[in-house]
XYZ file of C-alpha atoms in Angstrom:
115
model
C 100.938 119.737 115.290
C 101.399 121.014 111.509
C 99.483 121.272 108.554
C 101.050 117.874 106.471
C 100.651 116.017 109.768
C 96.544 117.348 110.425
C 95.860 116.573 106.787
C 97.654 113.361 106.382
C 95.895 111.667 109.603
C 92.573 113.551 108.066
C 92.880 111.618 105.114
C 94.119 108.149 106.853
C 91.512 108.237 109.788
C 88.347 109.895 108.227
C 88.342 109.608 104.655
C 90.206 109.713 101.495
C 89.667 113.693 100.410
C 89.039 114.718 104.503
C 93.231 115.750 104.705
C 92.577 117.925 101.026
C 89.292 119.769 102.038
C 91.006 120.774 105.268
C 94.099 122.129 103.223
C 91.181 123.782 100.508
C 92.338 121.358 97.963
C 88.400 121.259 96.831
C 88.668 119.444 93.529
C 90.999 117.114 94.797
C 89.270 116.418 97.321
C 86.138 115.898 95.493
C 87.743 113.767 93.317
C 88.781 111.499 95.850
C 85.643 111.153 97.608
C 83.855 110.456 94.234
C 85.852 107.416 93.633
C 85.820 106.374 97.358
C 81.732 106.425 97.392
C 81.565 105.192 93.706
C 83.768 102.252 94.708
C 81.437 101.321 98.034
C 78.282 101.448 95.996
C 80.171 99.317 93.467
C 80.787 97.160 96.636
C 77.497 97.514 98.456
C 75.278 96.867 94.994
C 77.435 93.364 94.717
C 77.211 92.192 98.201
C 72.685 93.022 97.834
C 73.210 90.865 94.681
C 74.801 88.252 95.793
C 72.363 88.002 99.051
C 69.305 88.182 97.024
C 70.460 85.025 94.939
C 71.346 83.369 98.335
C 67.241 84.198 99.092
C 66.320 82.677 96.002
C 67.977 79.644 96.346
C 66.614 79.022 99.676
C 63.301 79.687 98.828
C 63.471 77.727 96.057
C 64.659 74.341 98.272
C 61.558 75.069 100.963
C 63.387 77.757 103.540
C 64.613 74.766 105.783
C 68.745 74.660 105.500
C 71.140 74.619 108.088
C 74.000 76.290 108.126
C 76.279 74.609 106.034
C 73.980 74.484 102.618
C 73.659 78.591 103.371
C 77.837 78.704 103.257
C 77.643 76.661 100.319
C 74.817 78.545 98.790
C 76.891 82.348 99.643
C 80.220 80.767 98.231
C 78.453 80.027 94.966
C 76.324 83.624 94.794
C 80.053 85.012 95.181
C 81.750 83.138 93.080
C 78.768 83.717 90.246
C 79.595 87.334 89.016
C 81.110 90.799 90.218
C 84.231 89.162 91.770
C 85.820 91.160 89.892
C 84.291 94.202 89.859
C 84.552 93.945 93.421
C 88.219 93.488 93.359
C 88.425 97.093 91.467
C 86.824 98.767 93.902
C 88.711 97.607 96.687
C 91.508 98.370 95.172
C 90.014 101.290 94.245
C 89.187 102.735 97.956
C 93.071 101.229 98.886
C 94.647 103.231 96.045
C 93.094 106.799 96.431
C 93.110 106.262 100.675
C 97.316 105.873 100.036
C 97.617 108.482 97.202
C 95.582 110.597 99.535
C 97.471 110.463 102.587
C 100.582 110.825 100.529
C 99.475 113.682 98.867
C 97.867 115.545 101.919
C 101.121 115.407 104.147
C 103.164 116.999 100.411
C 100.624 119.395 99.962
C 100.625 120.291 103.586
C 104.415 120.639 104.145
C 104.033 123.283 101.084
C 101.911 125.464 102.750
C 103.261 128.591 105.153
C 103.306 127.668 108.966
C 101.756 129.892 111.230
C 101.857 130.043 114.951
């Protein structure tokens, strides 16, 4: 398997930046990893905030709710805030993934092949 294919597969299957690490393109790898890790942190943080809102509302209602009431609370918590931030973070991850895949392949093609 050539460098380009390996690098593209690493970026596609493992995470954005993995192909760049393989190709020893460390600044790009670090930049991609920082963006992806930051975006994941934003998504996790917002999920925790939403979960806490739901827990607080359940406790305020006495704790005895059926599943339909809980689903309504979850939907309300998701719509209260952070939706745009989560969307931006999600699109950032997807964009990095695509960029990393294409760029790792491109960089791999420029590397000399050894047999």
